[in-house]
Amino acid sequence: MDIGNSSLVTEFILVGLTKYPEIQVPLFFLFLGIYIITVAGNLGLVTLIRLTSHLHTPMYYFLFNLSCIDLCYSSVITPKLLVNFLSKRNTISYAGCMTQLFFYCFFVNAECYVLTVMAYDRYVAICKPLLYKVTMSPQICSLMAVIVYLGAFIAAWAHTGCMLRLTFCDANTINHYMCDILPLLELSCTSTHINELVVLIIIGFDVGVPGLTVSVSYVFILSSILRISSTEGRSKAFSTCSSHIIVVSVFFGSGAFMYLHPSSVLSMNQKKVSTVFYTILVPMLNPLIYSFRNKEVKVALKRTLSRKIFF
């Protein structure tokens, strides 16, 4: 992908999260703390799954991928935001902006698709347990992972490729803390109809297909759980899904709040807060949710820590 195009703009100015200089330093330390927790949590979960043999199952294979995505996802956005809190002039080069846009689109789409695959995994585990090992074999899991990343690459390439064809003339101030699609389209001095169509198609697909897959999967899952006679059996079956339900609700809920409102309904500040939630807070919350609400992860963590302390 050729980043050098005919655009007259060589750099963009990022307005940032807030215009009030007196809260920039407190926000820096707040988001630095969030980033440290995000990196430690996701890196810890990746390491734990890698080192614990009884977590080498399809469910934790996809959780491993989710943590890797969250780690990279947060690192695309947060470090630049932290620098901007301490800088007098928040700029990003044209090439840097397009690169950030590409990786942002790649990881947000990958997260969307991985969460969808995880819902299917829970459906097979609970509704078709006798076929689970065959349906979710290592080969099929690897194929699903390839499809996830290939789909994310296609979506990111479509958004970024269409953005590269635009010309940016005099206006170069992005009313955001990152290079997002909609704020960039507002600055273009050429037609953005193709870009808007691509956004509509990809977001429609990302909302429609995963939303339908997750919804249908959990309808069947809940139906199967309710047919279990014992209270203990129902509780155990539901506990394997509860963490995923929370993560899906937080991710898709915050994304839908951002993109499914008419542009006139939300102010730019509300859009920024919503974007902060699913680009910075969600990657921090995911490992915490899976750590505190997942019995197998807690047991594996205790065993790992006890071995480290003992040795």
Steps between C-alpha positions, in 0.01 A plus 500: 500500500657828388465759775631783286214653299407835349372643829626852572500435875824357642386485862184521708433679827314293759267707719530232769265375767450835672575867440557576869877512574456478878375139480751375240755377758240321720359336186852395400549309826147356483547359149858394578360291786233354272762414238728332755207288627404417139850386406555309826156336489509389138866400507437308821201317351697416183788364710268306731319329211831424332652342813194309628438176313137450613415840346608375156139467381308679221337741744835616639663493158259773391537678834877495435434669164261750660765602754763540227258718301414713806869546579575623147169687468569711807862559394388650168301773677614562859874584466425781252222627727741508796757697298230746396404570862853636560556670163422862425427426134340164432594400147520175306648458154283405205674161476473449876129584493427253219705233679313554826169487312593170333604323821206645695258362239688170486493432874145624563370273222713208624357541851147505358557177306683320784211573740264355237707181466509470880119509507490218245751305711273528806200394288676181385632426852158525666254402226707232323748374763549158337614665176713768669843340451426431134331832420761709687810300408839678500494516120155662492594743778811603305290544185254718692788713630633546144152605383474747790828674415442484126157660541647767726775572247249536215283739704802708611641510147161609359466788748862616470522451124191713447640764737825516302311594183366817664672837481540714812556866409520769767300355789721272706357522855342171609244555774600179676788343692570245225469451124147365476304459178216749544708798627741449206216493246386840628837651398509374141465753221398228251192280482464247783201307358702182436651515849157544657369205301795283614440605862131413467572158347776396741333626817172348381679166457689534830178575689265271309694175461670488844187634670281234337754223566543593867125544553403171336781316683382622838135429426596135446739506797237637740247252365742213567590631847133527602447136401769385746320347797749567779562848640873424527514397133323817389729713714814331363383535137408864545829583676696397189309765300458785750843657439450496123148649530637791706791564258270485195246733663765757592677493161198497270299728728760777503565460126129514419459811717773667293409398145125426498391849607436770239795740495276787618392318818842473670737789561867456411589478869246218548649319199850535647388356834331209322815437294713507817277230644543242224854588390665543841275369779374180329855361443564559872172343615518181292785327692355619832158353417646168387734487802246577773198320354667189357569220748753317280706816448498576874608144584776509235619837630515373861694190395745703292557753779542225762760326283690826454493571874603144585796505263 
